[in-house]
Short mmCIF file of C-alpha atoms and ligand atoms in Angstrom, two decimals:
data_model
loop_
_atom_site.label_atom_id
_atom_site.label_comp_id
_atom_site.label_asym_id
_atom_site.label_seq_id
_atom_site.Cartn_x
_atom_site.Cartn_y
_atom_site.Cartn_z
CA MET A 126 20.88 -9.68 22.61
CA THR A 127 21.98 -7.19 19.97
CA ALA A 128 20.95 -3.53 20.10
CA LEU A 129 17.40 -2.87 19.00
CA PRO A 130 17.12 -1.45 15.46
CA LYS A 131 16.37 2.21 16.17
CA HIS A 132 14.92 2.82 12.71
CA LEU A 133 12.20 0.32 13.57
CA ILE A 134 11.42 1.86 16.95
CA ASN A 135 11.10 5.32 15.41
CA SER A 136 9.56 4.04 12.20
CA PRO A 137 7.14 6.65 10.86
CA SER A 138 5.17 3.84 9.28
CA CYS A 139 4.38 2.51 12.72
CA SER A 140 0.78 3.54 13.04
CA HIS A 141 1.22 4.44 16.66
CA ALA A 142 4.45 6.41 16.48
CA PRO A 143 4.59 10.13 15.87
CA GLU A 144 5.14 10.86 12.16
CA ASN A 145 8.84 11.48 11.52
CA GLY A 146 9.27 11.72 15.27
CA THR A 147 7.73 15.19 15.31
CA VAL A 148 4.02 15.33 14.54
CA ALA A 149 1.89 13.75 17.20
CA SER A 150 -0.20 10.82 16.06
CA ALA A 151 -3.91 10.52 16.78
CA ARG A 152 -3.10 7.38 18.71
CA PRO A 153 -0.53 6.59 21.38
CA ARG A 154 2.67 4.70 20.56
CA CYS A 155 2.59 0.91 20.27
CA ALA A 156 1.81 -0.36 23.72
CA ARG A 157 4.61 -2.18 25.46
CA PRO A 158 3.68 -5.46 27.07
CA THR A 159 3.06 -5.20 30.79
CA PRO A 160 4.07 -8.03 33.13
CA GLY A 161 1.48 -10.74 33.00
CA ALA A 162 -0.37 -9.10 30.13
CA ALA A 163 1.89 -9.97 27.18
CA SER A 164 0.18 -13.26 26.51
CA GLY A 165 -0.42 -13.56 22.79
CA GLY A 166 0.89 -10.13 21.99
CA CYS A 167 4.60 -9.83 22.68
CA ALA A 168 7.36 -9.10 20.17
CA PHE A 169 8.31 -12.78 20.02
CA ASP A 170 4.73 -13.62 19.10
CA GLY A 171 4.82 -10.98 16.35
CA ALA A 172 8.08 -12.33 14.94
CA GLN A 173 6.81 -15.87 14.71
CA VAL A 174 3.57 -14.73 13.05
CA VAL A 175 5.69 -13.44 10.16
CA LEU A 176 8.25 -16.23 9.89
CA TYR A 177 6.47 -19.43 10.91
CA PRO A 178 4.69 -19.83 7.54
CA VAL A 179 8.11 -20.65 6.03
CA ALA A 180 7.41 -24.34 6.40
CA ASP A 181 10.56 -25.91 4.96
CA ALA A 182 12.66 -24.07 7.54
CA ALA A 183 12.68 -25.15 11.18
CA HIS A 184 11.88 -22.64 13.92
CA LEU A 185 13.71 -23.09 17.21
CA VAL A 186 12.59 -20.99 20.17
CA HIS A 187 15.29 -20.21 22.71
CA GLY A 188 13.31 -19.83 25.89
CA PRO A 189 11.06 -21.55 28.39
CA ILE A 190 8.63 -23.99 26.88
CA GLY A 191 5.75 -21.65 27.72
CA CYS A 192 6.80 -19.16 25.03
CA THR A 193 6.46 -21.85 22.37
CA ALA A 194 3.31 -23.33 23.79
CA LEU A 195 1.55 -19.98 24.08
CA ASN A 196 1.09 -19.45 20.37
CA TRP A 197 1.96 -22.84 18.96
CA ASN A 198 0.06 -23.70 15.79
CA ASN A 199 -2.63 -21.09 16.38
CA ARG A 200 -2.68 -19.70 12.85
CA GLY A 201 -4.21 -21.32 9.82
CA SER A 202 -1.31 -20.69 7.41
CA LYS A 203 -1.16 -23.46 4.83
CA SER A 204 1.98 -24.53 3.03
CA ASP A 205 2.99 -26.83 0.20
CA TYR A 206 6.56 -26.95 1.48
CA GLY A 207 6.39 -28.95 4.67
CA ASP A 208 5.01 -28.86 8.16
CA PHE A 209 7.70 -27.36 10.35
CA HIS A 210 5.23 -24.55 11.08
CA ARG A 211 3.00 -27.12 12.70
CA LEU A 212 5.75 -28.33 15.04
CA GLY A 213 7.09 -26.54 18.08
CA PHE A 214 10.83 -26.69 18.81
CA THR A 215 12.23 -25.10 21.97
CA THR A 216 15.34 -25.21 24.11
CA ASP A 217 13.04 -25.35 27.15
CA LEU A 218 15.27 -23.16 29.32
CA GLN A 219 15.31 -24.12 33.00
CA GLU A 220 16.64 -22.48 36.18
CA ILE A 221 20.01 -24.14 35.71
CA ASP A 222 20.36 -22.57 32.26
CA ILE A 223 19.63 -19.16 33.73
CA VAL A 224 22.55 -19.69 36.10
CA MET A 225 24.94 -21.37 33.64
CA GLY A 226 23.84 -19.72 30.36
CA GLY A 227 21.85 -21.30 27.56
CA GLU A 228 24.08 -21.05 24.49
CA ALA A 229 25.42 -24.61 24.74
CA LYS A 230 21.87 -25.91 25.06
CA LEU A 231 20.81 -23.89 22.04
CA MET A 232 23.70 -25.27 19.97
CA GLN A 233 22.87 -28.81 21.03
CA ALA A 234 19.16 -28.42 20.31
CA ALA A 235 19.91 -26.97 16.87
CA ARG A 236 22.28 -29.84 16.00
CA GLU A 237 19.73 -32.42 17.08
CA LEU A 238 16.91 -30.72 15.21
CA VAL A 239 18.85 -30.41 11.96
CA ALA A 240 20.16 -33.99 12.17
CA ARG A 241 16.69 -35.38 12.72
CA TYR A 242 14.60 -33.22 10.37
CA THR A 243 17.07 -31.81 7.78
CA PRO A 244 15.34 -28.43 7.29
CA LYS A 245 16.38 -26.10 4.49
CA ALA A 246 17.16 -23.37 7.02
CA LEU A 247 16.88 -22.70 10.72
CA PHE A 248 15.36 -19.66 12.41
CA LEU A 249 16.48 -19.08 16.02
CA TYR A 250 14.12 -16.93 18.11
CA ASN A 251 15.24 -15.17 21.25
CA THR A 252 12.71 -14.77 24.06
CA CYS A 253 12.74 -12.72 27.26
CA VAL A 254 14.68 -15.32 29.22
CA GLY A 255 17.33 -15.95 26.54
CA ALA A 256 17.88 -12.20 26.20
CA MET A 257 17.99 -11.50 29.93
CA ILE A 258 20.66 -14.10 30.62
CA GLY A 259 22.73 -12.56 27.83
CA ASP A 260 22.87 -15.43 25.34
CA ASP A 261 24.38 -14.16 22.08
CA LEU A 262 22.00 -15.41 19.40
CA ALA A 263 23.84 -13.77 16.51
CA HIS A 264 27.12 -15.43 17.49
CA VAL A 265 25.46 -18.84 17.97
CA ALA A 266 23.71 -18.52 14.60
CA LYS A 267 26.99 -17.74 12.85
CA GLN A 268 28.73 -20.71 14.43
CA LEU A 269 25.82 -23.04 13.68
CA GLY A 270 25.61 -21.85 10.09
CA GLN A 271 29.25 -22.79 9.51
CA GLU A 272 28.90 -26.10 11.30
CA LEU A 273 25.57 -27.28 9.89
CA GLY A 274 25.93 -25.95 6.35
CA ILE A 275 22.46 -24.38 6.17
CA PRO A 276 21.37 -20.76 6.68
CA VAL A 277 20.80 -20.09 10.39
CA ILE A 278 18.94 -16.85 11.00
CA PRO A 279 18.92 -15.13 14.39
CA VAL A 280 15.64 -13.42 15.23
CA ASP A 281 16.29 -11.24 18.25
CA SER A 282 12.72 -10.90 19.42
CA PRO A 283 12.43 -11.11 23.22
CA GLY A 284 8.88 -10.29 24.21
CA PHE A 285 9.80 -7.43 26.51
CA VAL A 286 11.20 -5.22 23.72
CA GLY A 287 7.79 -4.25 22.44
CA SER A 288 4.43 -5.12 21.00
CA LYS A 289 3.44 -7.82 18.56
CA ASN A 290 3.64 -5.20 15.81
CA TYR A 291 7.21 -4.42 16.76
CA GLY A 292 7.96 -8.17 16.62
CA ASN A 293 6.56 -8.24 13.06
CA LYS A 294 9.09 -5.58 12.16
CA LEU A 295 11.93 -7.43 13.89
CA ALA A 296 11.10 -10.47 11.76
CA GLY A 297 11.10 -8.27 8.65
CA GLU A 298 14.47 -6.90 9.71
CA ALA A 299 15.83 -10.45 10.14
CA LEU A 300 14.68 -11.27 6.61
CA LEU A 301 16.25 -8.12 5.22
CA GLN A 302 19.57 -8.56 7.01
CA HIS A 303 20.04 -12.31 6.68
CA VAL A 304 17.83 -13.75 3.93
CA ILE A 305 16.68 -11.40 1.16
CA GLY A 306 19.41 -10.91 -1.41
CA THR A 307 21.31 -14.10 -0.53
CA GLY A 308 20.00 -16.14 -3.49
CA GLU A 309 19.16 -15.75 -7.16
CA PRO A 310 16.18 -17.16 -9.10
CA ALA A 311 16.81 -19.45 -12.08
CA HIS A 312 15.48 -16.68 -14.30
CA THR A 313 13.65 -13.39 -13.96
CA THR A 314 10.88 -11.77 -15.96
CA ALA A 315 9.63 -8.21 -16.38
CA THR A 316 6.47 -9.09 -14.47
CA ASP A 317 7.98 -10.64 -11.33
CA ILE A 318 6.23 -9.50 -8.18
CA CYS A 319 6.40 -10.10 -4.47
CA LEU A 320 3.56 -10.33 -1.93
CA ILE A 321 4.53 -9.04 1.51
CA GLY A 322 2.52 -9.87 4.61
CA GLU A 323 0.25 -12.45 2.97
CA TYR A 324 0.25 -15.54 5.21
CA ASN A 325 -1.90 -17.95 3.20
CA ILE A 326 -4.47 -18.26 5.97
CA ALA A 327 -6.80 -21.15 5.09
CA GLY A 328 -5.02 -21.34 1.72
CA GLU A 329 -6.05 -17.89 0.44
CA LEU A 330 -3.23 -17.85 -2.09
CA GLU A 331 -5.05 -20.58 -4.01
CA ALA A 332 -7.57 -17.87 -4.90
CA ILE A 333 -4.98 -15.17 -5.59
CA GLU A 334 -2.23 -16.91 -7.54
CA PRO A 335 -4.42 -18.01 -10.49
CA LEU A 336 -5.57 -14.39 -10.92
CA LEU A 337 -1.97 -13.24 -11.12
CA ARG A 338 -1.08 -15.99 -13.58
CA GLU A 339 -4.07 -15.22 -15.80
CA SER A 340 -3.00 -11.58 -15.77
CA GLY A 341 0.49 -12.46 -16.97
CA ILE A 342 2.10 -11.63 -13.60
CA ARG A 343 4.66 -13.99 -12.05
CA LEU A 344 4.62 -14.36 -8.28
CA LEU A 345 8.35 -14.53 -7.64
CA SER A 346 8.34 -14.41 -3.83
CA ARG A 347 5.78 -14.79 -1.12
CA LEU A 348 6.60 -13.16 2.21
CA THR A 349 5.78 -15.46 3.79
CA GLY A 350 2.60 -17.50 3.25
CA ASN A 351 3.28 -20.72 1.35
CA ALA A 352 6.87 -19.61 0.81
CA SER A 353 9.86 -21.86 0.46
CA PHE A 354 12.95 -20.55 2.21
CA GLN A 355 14.70 -20.32 -1.13
CA GLU A 356 12.18 -17.95 -2.68
CA LEU A 357 12.69 -15.52 0.20
CA THR A 358 16.35 -15.26 -0.75
CA TRP A 359 15.58 -13.84 -4.20
CA ALA A 360 12.72 -11.48 -3.27
CA HIS A 361 15.05 -8.58 -4.15
CA ARG A 362 14.58 -9.40 -7.85
CA ALA A 363 10.86 -8.50 -7.82
CA ARG A 364 9.77 -5.58 -10.03
CA ALA A 365 6.92 -4.56 -7.74
CA SER A 366 5.52 -5.60 -4.40
CA MET A 367 2.23 -5.44 -2.56
CA VAL A 368 1.94 -5.16 1.21
CA VAL A 369 -1.07 -7.22 2.11
CA CYS A 370 -1.15 -6.75 5.86
CA SER A 371 -0.24 -3.11 6.17
CA GLN A 372 0.82 -2.90 9.75
CA ALA A 373 3.05 -5.92 9.88
CA LEU A 374 5.62 -5.47 7.18
CA ILE A 375 5.33 -2.07 5.59
CA LYS A 376 8.74 -1.14 6.95
CA LEU A 377 10.21 -4.12 5.12
CA ALA A 378 8.57 -2.94 1.87
CA GLU A 379 10.00 0.55 2.43
CA GLN A 380 13.47 -0.83 3.02
CA MET A 381 13.25 -3.09 -0.05
CA HIS A 382 12.29 0.01 -2.00
CA GLU A 383 15.28 1.93 -0.63
CA ARG A 384 17.76 -0.90 -1.05
CA TYR A 385 16.60 -2.53 -4.28
CA GLY A 386 14.32 0.10 -5.83
CA ILE A 387 11.21 -2.12 -5.69
CA PRO A 388 8.04 0.02 -5.82
CA PHE A 389 5.26 -1.10 -3.50
CA PHE A 390 1.67 -0.39 -2.56
CA GLU A 391 -0.72 -1.41 0.21
CA GLY A 392 -3.72 -3.42 -0.83
CA SER A 393 -6.10 -6.24 -0.13
CA PHE A 394 -7.74 -9.11 -1.97
CA TYR A 395 -11.01 -8.98 0.00
CA GLY A 396 -13.90 -8.19 -2.30
CA PHE A 397 -14.42 -7.17 -5.92
CA GLY A 398 -13.21 -3.60 -5.55
CA ALA A 399 -10.04 -4.37 -3.60
CA THR A 400 -9.06 -7.33 -5.79
CA ALA A 401 -9.50 -5.33 -8.98
CA ALA A 402 -7.61 -2.38 -7.47
CA ALA A 403 -4.71 -4.62 -6.44
CA LEU A 404 -4.41 -6.18 -9.88
CA ARG A 405 -4.66 -2.80 -11.62
CA THR A 406 -2.02 -1.27 -9.35
CA PHE A 407 0.35 -4.09 -10.23
CA GLY A 408 -0.39 -3.34 -13.89
CA THR A 409 0.48 0.31 -13.36
CA LEU A 410 3.70 -0.41 -11.42
CA LEU A 411 4.88 -2.97 -13.95
CA GLY A 412 4.08 -0.51 -16.75
CA ASP A 413 3.35 -3.23 -19.29
CA ALA A 414 0.39 -2.50 -21.59
CA SER A 415 -0.22 -6.16 -22.45
CA VAL A 416 -0.32 -7.07 -18.75
CA GLN A 417 -2.80 -4.26 -18.16
CA GLU A 418 -5.01 -5.68 -20.92
CA GLN A 419 -4.81 -9.16 -19.44
CA ILE A 420 -5.66 -7.76 -16.01
CA GLU A 421 -8.81 -6.10 -17.36
CA ALA A 422 -9.82 -9.35 -19.07
CA THR A 423 -9.20 -11.33 -15.85
CA ILE A 424 -11.26 -8.90 -13.79
CA ALA A 425 -14.15 -8.89 -16.27
CA ARG A 426 -14.21 -12.69 -16.56
CA HIS A 427 -14.07 -13.40 -12.84
CA GLU A 428 -16.45 -10.63 -11.77
CA ALA A 429 -19.12 -11.94 -14.13
CA ALA A 430 -18.71 -15.55 -12.99
CA THR A 431 -18.59 -14.54 -9.33
CA ARG A 432 -21.75 -12.43 -9.51
CA GLU A 433 -23.53 -15.42 -11.00
CA ALA A 434 -22.24 -17.73 -8.25
CA LEU A 435 -23.29 -15.23 -5.56
CA ALA A 436 -26.88 -14.91 -6.76
CA PRO A 437 -28.40 -17.71 -4.60
CA TYR A 438 -26.97 -16.24 -1.39
CA LEU A 439 -27.61 -12.52 -1.81
CA PRO A 440 -31.36 -12.35 -0.97
CA ALA A 441 -30.75 -13.76 2.53
CA LEU A 442 -27.81 -11.41 3.12
CA ALA A 443 -29.40 -8.20 1.80
CA GLY A 444 -29.72 -5.53 4.46
CA LYS A 445 -28.45 -7.72 7.30
CA ARG A 446 -26.63 -5.68 9.95
CA VAL A 447 -23.15 -6.91 10.87
CA PHE A 448 -20.68 -5.89 13.55
CA LEU A 449 -17.13 -6.62 12.39
CA TYR A 450 -14.76 -7.06 15.32
CA SER A 451 -11.50 -7.61 13.52
CA GLY A 452 -8.30 -5.66 13.52
CA GLY A 453 -5.66 -4.70 11.01
CA VAL A 454 -6.24 -4.55 7.31
CA LYS A 455 -9.45 -6.59 7.55
CA SER A 456 -11.23 -3.79 9.38
CA TRP A 457 -11.48 -1.73 6.20
CA SER A 458 -11.16 -4.28 3.42
CA MET A 459 -13.83 -6.57 4.83
CA VAL A 460 -16.22 -3.65 5.34
CA ALA A 461 -16.19 -3.09 1.59
CA GLN A 462 -16.42 -6.83 0.93
CA LEU A 463 -19.50 -7.19 3.14
CA GLU A 464 -21.15 -4.13 1.59
CA GLU A 465 -20.57 -5.66 -1.84
CA LEU A 466 -22.67 -8.58 -0.59
CA GLY A 467 -25.49 -6.17 0.25
CA MET A 468 -24.91 -6.24 4.02
CA GLU A 469 -24.72 -3.25 6.31
CA VAL A 470 -21.66 -2.98 8.57
CA ILE A 471 -22.78 -1.11 11.70
CA GLY A 472 -19.27 -0.74 13.02
CA THR A 473 -15.80 -2.22 13.19
CA SER A 474 -12.84 -2.45 15.46
CA THR A 475 -9.67 -0.44 14.92
CA ARG A 476 -7.40 -2.37 17.26
CA LYS A 477 -4.20 -3.33 15.42
CA SER A 478 -5.20 -1.01 12.53
CA THR A 479 -2.72 1.51 11.18
CA GLU A 480 -3.51 5.20 10.86
CA ALA A 481 -3.92 4.55 7.12
CA ASP A 482 -6.35 1.70 7.85
CA ILE A 483 -8.35 3.96 10.16
CA ALA A 484 -8.40 6.76 7.61
CA ARG A 485 -9.84 4.33 5.07
CA ILE A 486 -12.54 3.19 7.50
CA ARG A 487 -13.42 6.81 8.34
CA GLN A 488 -13.79 7.49 4.63
CA GLN A 489 -16.07 4.46 4.25
CA PHE A 490 -18.15 5.52 7.29
CA GLU A 491 -18.23 9.22 6.44
CA GLY A 492 -21.56 10.88 7.15
CA THR A 493 -22.84 7.94 9.22
CA GLN A 494 -23.04 7.17 12.94
CA LYS A 495 -21.18 3.88 12.49
CA ILE A 496 -18.97 2.71 15.31
CA LEU A 497 -15.18 2.64 15.41
CA MET A 498 -14.28 0.54 18.43
CA GLU A 499 -10.69 0.94 19.64
CA LYS A 500 -10.70 -1.87 22.15
CA GLY A 501 -13.47 -3.92 23.62
CA ASP A 502 -14.38 -6.98 25.59
CA GLY A 503 -17.21 -9.46 25.18
CA LYS A 504 -19.66 -7.33 27.14
CA ALA A 505 -18.91 -4.19 25.16
CA ILE A 506 -19.39 -6.11 21.91
CA LEU A 507 -22.72 -7.57 23.06
CA ASP A 508 -23.88 -4.12 24.24
CA ILE A 509 -23.22 -2.70 20.77
CA ILE A 510 -24.94 -5.63 19.08
CA GLU A 511 -28.03 -5.21 21.26
CA ARG A 512 -28.14 -1.41 21.06
CA GLU A 513 -27.66 -1.32 17.27
CA GLY A 514 -29.81 -4.35 16.51
CA ALA A 515 -27.04 -6.23 14.70
CA ASP A 516 -27.96 -9.51 13.05
CA MET A 517 -24.55 -11.13 13.34
CA LEU A 518 -21.00 -10.84 14.64
CA LEU A 519 -17.89 -11.37 12.53
CA ALA A 520 -14.79 -11.71 14.68
CA GLY A 521 -11.95 -13.99 15.69
CA GLY A 522 -12.32 -17.37 17.38
CA ARG A 523 -11.82 -15.78 20.80
CA ASN A 524 -15.24 -14.16 20.43
CA LEU A 525 -17.08 -17.32 19.46
CA TYR A 526 -18.44 -17.69 22.98
CA THR A 527 -19.37 -14.01 23.12
CA ALA A 528 -21.66 -14.70 20.16
CA ILE A 529 -23.02 -17.91 21.67
CA LYS A 530 -23.79 -16.12 24.95
CA GLY A 531 -25.55 -13.39 22.97
CA LYS A 532 -27.38 -16.06 20.89
CA ILE A 533 -26.28 -14.27 17.75
CA PRO A 534 -24.95 -15.77 14.48
CA PHE A 535 -21.16 -15.72 14.29
CA VAL A 536 -18.58 -16.18 11.53
CA ASP A 537 -14.85 -16.48 12.28
CA VAL A 538 -12.86 -14.12 10.06
CA ASN A 539 -9.49 -14.23 11.82
CA GLN A 540 -6.32 -16.23 11.51
CA GLU A 541 -7.65 -19.49 12.96
CA ARG A 542 -10.43 -19.78 10.40
CA LEU A 543 -10.72 -22.76 8.08
CA PHE A 544 -12.14 -20.94 5.08
CA ALA A 545 -10.44 -18.60 2.61
CA TYR A 546 -12.19 -15.33 1.86
CA ALA A 547 -9.71 -13.66 -0.49
CA GLY A 548 -10.12 -13.19 -4.22
CA TYR A 549 -13.23 -13.99 -6.24
CA THR A 550 -13.65 -17.56 -5.00
CA GLY A 551 -13.19 -16.23 -1.47
CA GLN A 552 -16.05 -13.79 -2.04
CA VAL A 553 -18.35 -16.70 -2.88
CA GLU A 554 -17.05 -18.73 0.07
CA LEU A 555 -17.71 -15.82 2.45
CA ALA A 556 -21.25 -15.42 1.10
CA ARG A 557 -21.84 -19.17 1.51
CA ARG A 558 -20.62 -19.11 5.14
CA LEU A 559 -22.64 -16.01 6.01
CA HIS A 560 -25.74 -17.49 4.40
CA ALA A 561 -25.35 -20.85 6.16
CA THR A 562 -24.90 -19.12 9.52
CA LEU A 563 -27.73 -16.63 9.14
CA THR A 564 -30.25 -19.18 7.89
CA SER A 565 -29.37 -21.86 10.44
CA PRO A 566 -32.49 -22.82 12.45
CA VAL A 567 -30.36 -23.01 15.60
CA TRP A 568 -30.70 -19.26 16.28
CA ASP A 569 -34.50 -19.31 16.44
CA LEU A 570 -34.29 -22.33 18.71
CA ALA A 571 -31.71 -20.66 20.94
CA LYS A 572 -33.97 -17.65 21.41
CA THR A 573 -37.01 -19.68 22.53
CA ALA A 574 -37.63 -20.06 26.26
CA PRO A 575 -36.09 -23.20 27.78
CA CYS A 576 -38.52 -26.08 28.39
CA TRP A 577 -38.32 -25.78 32.18
CA GLU A 578 -39.49 -22.16 31.96
CA VAL A 579 -42.32 -23.03 29.58
CA ARG A 580 -43.58 -25.76 31.98
CA SER A 581 -43.62 -23.43 34.96
S1 SF4 B 613 8.95 -13.93 24.86
FE1 SF4 B 613 8.61 -13.02 26.90
S2 SF4 B 613 6.58 -11.98 26.80
FE2 SF4 B 613 6.76 -13.39 25.01
S3 SF4 B 613 5.77 -15.31 25.68
FE3 SF4 B 613 8.01 -15.52 26.13
S4 SF4 B 613 8.24 -14.78 28.24
FE4 SF4 B 613 6.22 -14.08 27.53
#
């Protein structure tokens, strides 16, 4: 494998690294995977989270089949450009390849894949095994690119080099070095923007893109939810960009700012306040008065319609106490979204959150005894729910059974979910899901004594 990009390792925007390498952070550095404990959280996993949504490009994993199988198709990114992100391609390295080297097998697999599926581009991912046997992914990618006539992008992301977050950055680096700036759009406008770190989970862009269009803003490039490979190549022509998932790709936004002068901000589309703030910040960065007027009109129109649509759900949600066990940007943006629905968030998790995310949560929780949970397991979550008298748990699918064991209403808010909660329509969808869960008769039934106990 090639040398690790030092600027990413020492990145001050890494929430867990010391600022500028000097000032100690409140949190330790990004944890490195430990043997046997990297499942679902290695650098390779992080890289594919970022790049797999590019669905008209094929993604070939150079490693044992287990690396592919571990995280295959476990995110709900939707795409209009194909379904390569739903397929798993791997070189399935075996013992003999470890002895003889795997480059020939990688070349052969890539040829076969491209001949059979004709993707627009090919991403090659290195894993621990490919890196440890010394296969040269960059060299293979160059040779394949010349032979196959499509862009072939090496993503040097063996799991052992770092955390999932570090893998996110390696994917961003691969985009910056090999993809962004290699193409040109048919035309550009003064209101072209780029969304970075938005993965179109459950089709959330369907709620966001119309708002941008109504505001006179053109979404030039999506990195990477619902993106075509081609649009990634001209992301450098954007006039402003928004980092939607702050931890994953902020370094990419910083580098695009340095290299192409594209101003950026961190934001979210969860809830009235965040959505309006995101649109207004675009208006400010684009510096176009007519766009700013259109943004205000869009916000006013949608807020009014959304408040009307929310009315039937709000009485049942008012005052309900929620524990939000979700990491990253959702830990602060969803707190505000839930409070806008009249609910009370008793605490949230800060795992995978950046220092900036945590600062935002602290600001939201200021003057209260609300809980910031760094890391927890099912028992710790249930203890909090019982102690604090929470009415429901919002978390990822892995905690579904925690909620069932605790006989407490549960709504999935993580990447596997089937429903989109971003933008104004997402706000109504979230209210509908929360209402349906809270008012389901199943919870009263679950809390009654079982029939065999009643008989005795
Ligand atoms: S890349 Fe390494 S840590 Fe990640 S799944 Fe494969 S073997 Fe495990």
